[in-house]
XYZ file of C-alpha atoms in Angstrom:
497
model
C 1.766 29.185 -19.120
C 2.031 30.371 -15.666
C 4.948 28.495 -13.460
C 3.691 26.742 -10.187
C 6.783 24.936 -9.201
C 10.361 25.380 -10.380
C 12.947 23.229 -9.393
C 16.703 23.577 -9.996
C 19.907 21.179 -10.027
C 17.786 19.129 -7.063
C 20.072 16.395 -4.956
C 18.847 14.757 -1.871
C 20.564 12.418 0.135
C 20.191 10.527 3.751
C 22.142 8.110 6.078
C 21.904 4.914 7.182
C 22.252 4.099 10.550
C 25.644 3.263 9.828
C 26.726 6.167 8.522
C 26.175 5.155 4.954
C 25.172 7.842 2.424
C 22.010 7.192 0.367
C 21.283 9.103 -2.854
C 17.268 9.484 -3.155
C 17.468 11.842 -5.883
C 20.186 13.138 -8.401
C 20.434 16.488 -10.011
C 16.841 17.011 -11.107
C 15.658 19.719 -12.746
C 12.191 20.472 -13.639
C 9.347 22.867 -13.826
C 5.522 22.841 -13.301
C 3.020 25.398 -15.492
C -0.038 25.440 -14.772
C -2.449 23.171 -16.729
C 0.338 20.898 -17.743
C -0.486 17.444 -16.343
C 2.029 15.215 -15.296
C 3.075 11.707 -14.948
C 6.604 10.096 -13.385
C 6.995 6.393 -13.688
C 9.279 4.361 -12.180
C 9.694 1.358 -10.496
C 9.704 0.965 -6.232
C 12.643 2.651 -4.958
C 13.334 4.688 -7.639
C 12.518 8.036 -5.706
C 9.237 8.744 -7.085
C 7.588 9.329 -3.705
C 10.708 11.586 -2.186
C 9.883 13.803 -5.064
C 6.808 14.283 -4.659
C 7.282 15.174 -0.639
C 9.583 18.045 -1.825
C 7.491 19.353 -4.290
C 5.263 19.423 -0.929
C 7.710 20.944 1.452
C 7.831 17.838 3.416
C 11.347 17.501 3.272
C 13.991 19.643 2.059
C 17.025 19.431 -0.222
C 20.354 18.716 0.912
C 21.981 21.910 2.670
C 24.766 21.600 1.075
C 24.659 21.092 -3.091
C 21.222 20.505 -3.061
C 19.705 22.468 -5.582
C 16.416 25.132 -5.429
C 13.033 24.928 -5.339
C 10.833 27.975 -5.936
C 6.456 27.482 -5.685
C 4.842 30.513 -7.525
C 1.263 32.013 -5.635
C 0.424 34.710 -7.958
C 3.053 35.070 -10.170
C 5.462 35.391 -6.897
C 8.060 33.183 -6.305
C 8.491 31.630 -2.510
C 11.243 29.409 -1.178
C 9.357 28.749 1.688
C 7.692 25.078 2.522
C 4.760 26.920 3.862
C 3.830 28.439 0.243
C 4.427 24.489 -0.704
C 1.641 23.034 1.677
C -0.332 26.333 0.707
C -0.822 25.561 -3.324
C -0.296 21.555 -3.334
C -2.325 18.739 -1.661
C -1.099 15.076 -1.514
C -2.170 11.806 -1.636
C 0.422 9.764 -0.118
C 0.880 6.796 1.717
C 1.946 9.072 4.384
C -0.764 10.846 4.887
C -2.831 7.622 4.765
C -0.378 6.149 7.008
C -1.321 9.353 9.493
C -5.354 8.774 9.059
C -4.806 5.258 9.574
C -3.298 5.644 12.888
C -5.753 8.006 14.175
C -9.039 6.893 16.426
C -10.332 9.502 15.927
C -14.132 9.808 16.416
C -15.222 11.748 13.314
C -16.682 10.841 10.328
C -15.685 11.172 6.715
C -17.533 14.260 5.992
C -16.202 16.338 8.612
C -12.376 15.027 7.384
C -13.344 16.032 3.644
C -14.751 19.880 4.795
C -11.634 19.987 7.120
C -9.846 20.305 3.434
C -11.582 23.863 3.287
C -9.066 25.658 6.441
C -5.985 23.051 5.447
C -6.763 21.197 8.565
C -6.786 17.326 9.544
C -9.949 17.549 11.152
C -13.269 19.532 11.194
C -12.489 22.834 13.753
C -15.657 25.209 12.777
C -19.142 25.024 11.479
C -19.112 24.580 7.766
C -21.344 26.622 5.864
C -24.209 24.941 2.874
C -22.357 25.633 0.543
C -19.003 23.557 1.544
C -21.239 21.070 2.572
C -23.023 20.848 -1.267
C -19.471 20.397 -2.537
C -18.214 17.732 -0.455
C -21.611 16.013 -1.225
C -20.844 16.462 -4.965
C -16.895 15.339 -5.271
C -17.833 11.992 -2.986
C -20.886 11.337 -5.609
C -18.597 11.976 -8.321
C -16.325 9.566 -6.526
C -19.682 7.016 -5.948
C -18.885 7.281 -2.383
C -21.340 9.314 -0.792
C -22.585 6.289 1.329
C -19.443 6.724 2.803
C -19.892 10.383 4.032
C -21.574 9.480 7.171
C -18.956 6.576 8.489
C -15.944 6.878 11.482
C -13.380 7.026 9.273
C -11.843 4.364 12.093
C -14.162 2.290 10.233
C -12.918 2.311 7.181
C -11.085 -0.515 5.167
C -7.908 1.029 3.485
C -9.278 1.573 -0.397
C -12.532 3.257 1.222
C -9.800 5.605 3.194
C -7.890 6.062 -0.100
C -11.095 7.325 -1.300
C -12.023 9.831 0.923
C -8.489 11.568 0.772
C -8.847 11.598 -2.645
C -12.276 13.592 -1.691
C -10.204 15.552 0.438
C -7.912 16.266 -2.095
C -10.111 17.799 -4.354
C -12.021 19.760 -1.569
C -9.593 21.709 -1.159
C -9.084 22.786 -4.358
C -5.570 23.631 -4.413
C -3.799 24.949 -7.907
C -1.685 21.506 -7.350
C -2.795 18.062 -6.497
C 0.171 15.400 -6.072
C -1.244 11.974 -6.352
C 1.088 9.443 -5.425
C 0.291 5.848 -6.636
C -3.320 6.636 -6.003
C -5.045 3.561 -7.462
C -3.011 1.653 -4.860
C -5.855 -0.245 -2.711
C -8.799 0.016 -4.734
C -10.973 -2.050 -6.723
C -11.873 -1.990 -10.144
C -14.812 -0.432 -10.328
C -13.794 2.367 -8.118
C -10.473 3.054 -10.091
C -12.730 3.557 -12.841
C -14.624 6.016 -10.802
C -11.360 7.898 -9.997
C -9.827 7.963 -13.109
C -13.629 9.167 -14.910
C -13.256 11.923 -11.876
C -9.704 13.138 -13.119
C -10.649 13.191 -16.488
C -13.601 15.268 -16.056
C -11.117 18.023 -13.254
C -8.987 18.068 -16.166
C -11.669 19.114 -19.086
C -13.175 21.220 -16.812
C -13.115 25.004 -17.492
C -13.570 25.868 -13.582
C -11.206 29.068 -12.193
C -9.888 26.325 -9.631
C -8.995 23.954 -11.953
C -5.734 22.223 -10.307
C -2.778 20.704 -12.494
C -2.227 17.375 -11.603
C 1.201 15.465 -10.558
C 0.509 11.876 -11.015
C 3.294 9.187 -10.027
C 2.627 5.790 -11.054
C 4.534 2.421 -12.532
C 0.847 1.419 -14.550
C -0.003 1.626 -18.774
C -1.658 2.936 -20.132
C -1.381 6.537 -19.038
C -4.585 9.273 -18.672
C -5.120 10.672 -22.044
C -4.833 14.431 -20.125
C -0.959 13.778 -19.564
C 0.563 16.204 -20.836
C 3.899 15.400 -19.709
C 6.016 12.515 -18.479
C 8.896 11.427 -17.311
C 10.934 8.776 -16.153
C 12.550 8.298 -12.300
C 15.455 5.560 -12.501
C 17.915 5.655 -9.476
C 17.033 9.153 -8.240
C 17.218 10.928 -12.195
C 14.408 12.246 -14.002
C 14.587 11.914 -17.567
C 11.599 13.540 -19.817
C 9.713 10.879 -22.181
C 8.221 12.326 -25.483
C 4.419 10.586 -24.908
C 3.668 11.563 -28.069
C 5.975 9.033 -29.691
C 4.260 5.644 -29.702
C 7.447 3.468 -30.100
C 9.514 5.321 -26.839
C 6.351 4.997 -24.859
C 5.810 1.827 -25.609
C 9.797 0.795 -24.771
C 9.705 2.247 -21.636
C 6.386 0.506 -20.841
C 7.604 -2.939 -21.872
C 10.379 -2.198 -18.854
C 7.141 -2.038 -16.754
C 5.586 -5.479 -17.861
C 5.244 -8.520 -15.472
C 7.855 -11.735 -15.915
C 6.152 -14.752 -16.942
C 5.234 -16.929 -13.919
C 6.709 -20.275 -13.286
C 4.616 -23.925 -13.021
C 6.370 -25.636 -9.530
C 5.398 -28.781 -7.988
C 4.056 -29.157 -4.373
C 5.288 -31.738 -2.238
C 3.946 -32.901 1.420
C 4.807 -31.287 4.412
C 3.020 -29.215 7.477
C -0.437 -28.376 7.162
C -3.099 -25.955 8.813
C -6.905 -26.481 8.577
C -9.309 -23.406 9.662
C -12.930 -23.891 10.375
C -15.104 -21.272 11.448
C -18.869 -21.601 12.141
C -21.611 -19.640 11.779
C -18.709 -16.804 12.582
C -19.504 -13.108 12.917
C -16.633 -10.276 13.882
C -17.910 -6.767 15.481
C -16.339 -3.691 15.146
C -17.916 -1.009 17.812
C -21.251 -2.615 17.683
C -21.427 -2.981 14.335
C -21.572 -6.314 12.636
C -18.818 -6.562 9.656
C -18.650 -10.334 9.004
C -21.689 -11.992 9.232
C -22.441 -15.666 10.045
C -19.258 -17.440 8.326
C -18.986 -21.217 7.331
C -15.705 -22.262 5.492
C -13.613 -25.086 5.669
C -10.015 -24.617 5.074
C -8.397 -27.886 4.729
C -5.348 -29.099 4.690
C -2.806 -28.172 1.763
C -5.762 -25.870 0.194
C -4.738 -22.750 -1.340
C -7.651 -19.924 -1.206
C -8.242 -16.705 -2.573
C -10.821 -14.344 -1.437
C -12.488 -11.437 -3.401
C -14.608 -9.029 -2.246
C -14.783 -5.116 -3.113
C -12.943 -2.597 -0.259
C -14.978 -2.247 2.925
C -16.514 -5.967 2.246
C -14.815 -7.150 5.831
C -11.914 -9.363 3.577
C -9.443 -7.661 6.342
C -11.528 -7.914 9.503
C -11.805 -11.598 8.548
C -8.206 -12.539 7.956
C -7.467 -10.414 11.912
C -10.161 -13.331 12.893
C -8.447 -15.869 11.640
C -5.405 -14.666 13.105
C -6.667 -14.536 16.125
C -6.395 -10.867 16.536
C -10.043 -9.937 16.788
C -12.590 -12.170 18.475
C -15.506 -14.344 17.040
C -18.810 -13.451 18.754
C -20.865 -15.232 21.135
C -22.622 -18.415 19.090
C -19.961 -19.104 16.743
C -16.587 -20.677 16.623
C -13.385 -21.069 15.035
C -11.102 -23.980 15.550
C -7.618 -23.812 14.156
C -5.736 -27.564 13.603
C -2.279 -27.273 13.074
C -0.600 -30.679 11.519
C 2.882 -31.554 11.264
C 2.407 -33.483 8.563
C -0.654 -34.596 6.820
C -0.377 -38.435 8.326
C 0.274 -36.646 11.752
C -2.787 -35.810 14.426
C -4.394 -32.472 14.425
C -2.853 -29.885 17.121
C -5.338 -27.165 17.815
C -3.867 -23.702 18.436
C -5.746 -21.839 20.770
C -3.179 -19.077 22.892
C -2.115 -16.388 20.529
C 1.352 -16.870 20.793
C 0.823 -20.501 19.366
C -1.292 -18.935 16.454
C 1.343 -16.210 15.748
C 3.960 -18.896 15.192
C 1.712 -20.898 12.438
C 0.328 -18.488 10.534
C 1.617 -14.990 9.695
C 0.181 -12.139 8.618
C 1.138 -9.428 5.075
C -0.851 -6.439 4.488
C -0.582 -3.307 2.771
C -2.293 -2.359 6.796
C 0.592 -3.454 8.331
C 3.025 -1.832 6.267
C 1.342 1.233 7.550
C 1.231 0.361 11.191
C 4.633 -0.918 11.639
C 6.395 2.235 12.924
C 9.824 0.073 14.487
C 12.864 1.268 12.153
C 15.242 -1.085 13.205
C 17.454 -2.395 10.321
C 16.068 -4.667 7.283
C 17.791 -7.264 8.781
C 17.114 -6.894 12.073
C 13.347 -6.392 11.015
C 13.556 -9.889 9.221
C 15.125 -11.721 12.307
C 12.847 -10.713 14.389
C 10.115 -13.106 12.597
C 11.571 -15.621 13.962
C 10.139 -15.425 17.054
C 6.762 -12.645 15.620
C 8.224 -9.696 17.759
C 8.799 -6.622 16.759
C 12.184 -5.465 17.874
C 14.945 -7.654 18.643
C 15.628 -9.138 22.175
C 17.958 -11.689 21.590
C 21.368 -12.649 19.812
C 20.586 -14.662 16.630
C 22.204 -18.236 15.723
C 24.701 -18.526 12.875
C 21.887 -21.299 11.725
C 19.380 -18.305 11.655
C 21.461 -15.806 10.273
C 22.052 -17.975 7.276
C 18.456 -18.382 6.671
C 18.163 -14.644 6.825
C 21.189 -14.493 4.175
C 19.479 -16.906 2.261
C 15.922 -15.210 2.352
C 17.587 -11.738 1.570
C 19.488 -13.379 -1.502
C 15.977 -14.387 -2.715
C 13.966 -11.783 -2.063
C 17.098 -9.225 -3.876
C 17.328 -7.465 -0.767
C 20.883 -7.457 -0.486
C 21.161 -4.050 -0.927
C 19.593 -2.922 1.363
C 20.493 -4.651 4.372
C 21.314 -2.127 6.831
C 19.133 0.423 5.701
C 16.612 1.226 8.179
C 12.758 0.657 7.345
C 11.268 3.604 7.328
C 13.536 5.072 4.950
C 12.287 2.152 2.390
C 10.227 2.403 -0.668
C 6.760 0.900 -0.688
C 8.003 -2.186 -2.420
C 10.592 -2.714 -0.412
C 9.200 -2.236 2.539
C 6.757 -5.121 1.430
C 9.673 -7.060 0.957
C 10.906 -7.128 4.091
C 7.875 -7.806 6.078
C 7.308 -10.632 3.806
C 10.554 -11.763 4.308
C 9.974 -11.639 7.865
C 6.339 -13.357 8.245
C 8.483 -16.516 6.256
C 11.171 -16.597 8.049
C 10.113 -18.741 10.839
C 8.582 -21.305 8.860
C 4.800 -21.166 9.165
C 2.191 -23.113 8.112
C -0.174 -20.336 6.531
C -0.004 -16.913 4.855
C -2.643 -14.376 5.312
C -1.875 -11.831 2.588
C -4.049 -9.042 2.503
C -3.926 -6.630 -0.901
C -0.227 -7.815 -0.592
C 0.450 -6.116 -4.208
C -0.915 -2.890 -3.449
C 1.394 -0.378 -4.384
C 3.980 -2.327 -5.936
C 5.472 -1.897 -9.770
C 4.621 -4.932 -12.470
C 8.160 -6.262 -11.718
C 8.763 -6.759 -8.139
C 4.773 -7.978 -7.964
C 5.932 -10.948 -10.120
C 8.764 -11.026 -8.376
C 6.966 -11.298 -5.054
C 4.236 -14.096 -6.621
C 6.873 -15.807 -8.062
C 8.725 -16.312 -4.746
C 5.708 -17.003 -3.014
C 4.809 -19.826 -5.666
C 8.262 -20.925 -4.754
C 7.450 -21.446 -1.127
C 4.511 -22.766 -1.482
C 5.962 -25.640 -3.889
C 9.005 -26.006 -1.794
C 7.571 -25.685 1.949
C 3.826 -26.510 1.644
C 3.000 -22.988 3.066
C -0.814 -22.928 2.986
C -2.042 -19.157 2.032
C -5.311 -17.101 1.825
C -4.582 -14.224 -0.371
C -7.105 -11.361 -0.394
C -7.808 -9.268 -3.421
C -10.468 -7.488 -5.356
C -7.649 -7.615 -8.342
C -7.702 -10.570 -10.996
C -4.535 -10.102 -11.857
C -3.166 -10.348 -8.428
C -4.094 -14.375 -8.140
C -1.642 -16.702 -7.140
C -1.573 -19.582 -10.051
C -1.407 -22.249 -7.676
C -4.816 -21.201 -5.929
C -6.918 -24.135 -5.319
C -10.245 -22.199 -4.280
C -11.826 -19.361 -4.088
C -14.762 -17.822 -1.894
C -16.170 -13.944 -2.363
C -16.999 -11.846 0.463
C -19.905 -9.453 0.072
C -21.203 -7.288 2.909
C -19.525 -9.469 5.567
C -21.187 -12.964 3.916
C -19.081 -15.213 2.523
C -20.031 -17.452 -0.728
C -17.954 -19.983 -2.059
C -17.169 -19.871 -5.926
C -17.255 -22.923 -7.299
């Protein structure tokens, strides 16, 4: 078969901010044919995503004893970067991350046809036929209704979507998809992987191989090769041998959840009525009653673009309830004690903190982990003030727990996606407040630091009282101590008894 990538004795490495060398990736070697679809597991922080931006020409190997990397157009080998961004597309939490911070005025259509010149956004008049086949791959995708919205509209599982759309618009001899199903719902997974099976049966002339990173079982049935990344090494699985997939999927699998105890403690109670949130003149949640009362645990469900996130940045105080409702937030310091309403942002910030796969994305600081977590102690970002030996304790403390140890001094942007998620949940704890909004806070992380992550939260809860709302469209995400739960659908709420 034809050779699309070929890379030899690849090393990369980085530094800390103090000087400390980081190994990403060690020694790999590896080649691409065409039609040969791949899959690299691994858990967060094993490198998975670093190889994948090389095999982009995102970043580069280390200058010195770093290796080769050769992309083939026509049977001609390039070392160039540009030949890189030429046969591959990605989907990437980067280049979410980019879309995401965007305001862009354009809709979804003109970033899928954009795909067509290798562009970010729409630059000329797109002929029919473009226009047919962006139609097509979003129908394919059962997001056509989508086509016509500002992609600043967009929850993040509707935006995963569309660069998936993108993706295959462009129809590029290599599509590197990493952690796609990060962020979407069931059904639509469903839709995505139906999609890839059919690119991959398909007998079209532009028929791209596909370079699939993930830490889920079971795999596509088109795999034709996989491999495992562990601490920057790539080692080749046979995945036609039941009993060594099934051993290296069984590394994968959750840890069994622990049954803890609440006690009594401080306690936050949320009411909105008859509550409605705008975005840009458009109504996304739609004439809200819920009591949230003391001690109550909640989960909410609701499939991507439902408003589950435009809700939670109204409860935070972060977008505004429109004229003729109301939300009243009671904060108690213990459950005998009399209500304190919050009303000035600053108080809200301090009681109830915010995780989100969103925020992950819009939290561009790269200060140290550390540094990152201290600063929840007073909800900045960036650090303005020397810390208390009392306070760096509890950071000590919360890094033991959390297993961040390791990577204390690292800065954040050089994190994995799971760690990163670490560390901002580390710092929305940290200053002790009364409730959680998580929003998808499991998107993109393995089976093992997910249950790691729910079973420290269960741990919190139990030992502090911390209140949470959890968002999710996934069953499997569910905190086990959840009390109630309430659907969102369209921007109306129902609770589920």
């Amino acid at each position: 078969m034809p050779k699309l990538i070929e890379i030899q004795d690849l090393s990369f490495t980085y530094h800390t901010e103090n000087k400390e060398e980081i190994t990403a990736l060690d020694h790999i070697g590896f080649t691409l044919n065409q039609g040969e679809h791949v899959a690299i597991i691994g858990e967060n922080g094993a490198g998975k995503s670093t190889f994948l931006q090389i095999m982009r020409g995102e970043i580069y190997p280390s200058p010195k004893n770093g290796g080769k990397i050769y992309w083939y157009e026509n049977g001609k080998a390039s070392d160039s970067p540009l030949s890189a961004r030429e046969i591959c597309a990605i989907i990437s939490p980067k280049e979410q991350d980019y879309y995401a911070r965007q305001d862009w005025k354009v809709n979804c259509l003109e970033i899928v046809l954009a795909a067509c010149s290798n562009d970010y956004i729409l630059y000329r008049e797109p002929d029919t036929e473009e226009i047919l086949q962006a139609v097509e791959i979003a129908k394919q995708l059962g997001a056509e209704y989508l086509l016509y919205t500002p992609i600043n509209k967009l929850s993040q599982g509707q935006l995963r979507i569309m660069l998936i759309a993108r993706a295959l618009m462009k129809k590029s001899p290599v599509i590197l998809l990493d952690e796609p199903l990060n962020g979407l719902d069931g059904e639509t997974q469903k839709l995505f992987w139906n999609t890839l099976e059919k690119l991959a049966a398909s007998k079209l002339a532009h028929k791209p191989t596909i370079v699939l990173t993930t830490h889920l079982f079971p795999l596509p049935p088109y795999i034709k090769r996989c491999y495992e990344m562990k601490q920057g090494r790539l080692t080749a699985i046979d995945n036609d041998n039941p009993s060594e997939l099934m051993k290296i999927a069984e590394q994968y699998q959750p840890i069994p959840l622990r049954h803890i105890e609440k006690n009594q403690d401080q306690a936050m109670e949320i009411i909105l009525e008859n509550a409605s949130i705008y975005l840009e003149h458009a109504e996304i949640v739609k004439h809200v009653n819920w009591h949230i009362k003391p001690k109550e645990q909640w989960t909410l469900i609701g499939h991507n673009g439902s408003g589950k996130s435009t809700l939670l940045n109204g409860i935070l105080g972060f977008l505004p309830i429109a004229h003729g409702g109301t939300i009243t937030r009671n904060w108690y310091q213990n459950i005998q004690s009399p209500p304190v309403p919050l009303t000035i942002l600053d108080e809200i910030k301090k009681k109830i903190r915010f995780v989100s796969d969103s925020l992950q994305i819009h939290y561009t600081f790269n200060d140290t982990v550390f540094n990152i977590i201290f600063a929840g102690f007073d909800g900045n970002i960036g650090v303005y003030r020397e810390k208390t030996s009392e306070e760096e304790q509890k950071i000590q403390e919360l890094i033991y727990q959390l297993n961040l140890g390791h990577l204390t001094n690292r800065p954040f942007r050089s994190l994995s996606t799971g760690q990163a998620r670490k560390v901002l949940l580390a710092r929305a704890i940290i200053g002790d407040p009364a409730l959680l909004l998580l929003d998808e806070p499991f998107s993109g992380l393995d089976p093992r630091n997910k249950q790691e992550i729910k079973e420290f939260l269960e741990y919190k809860i139990a030992e502090t009282s911390l209140q949470s709302i959890l968002v999710s469209h996934l069953e499997s995400d569910y905190l086990s101590c959840s009390t109630h739960f309430g659907t969102l659908f369209k921007g109306e709420f129902s609770l589920i008894e």
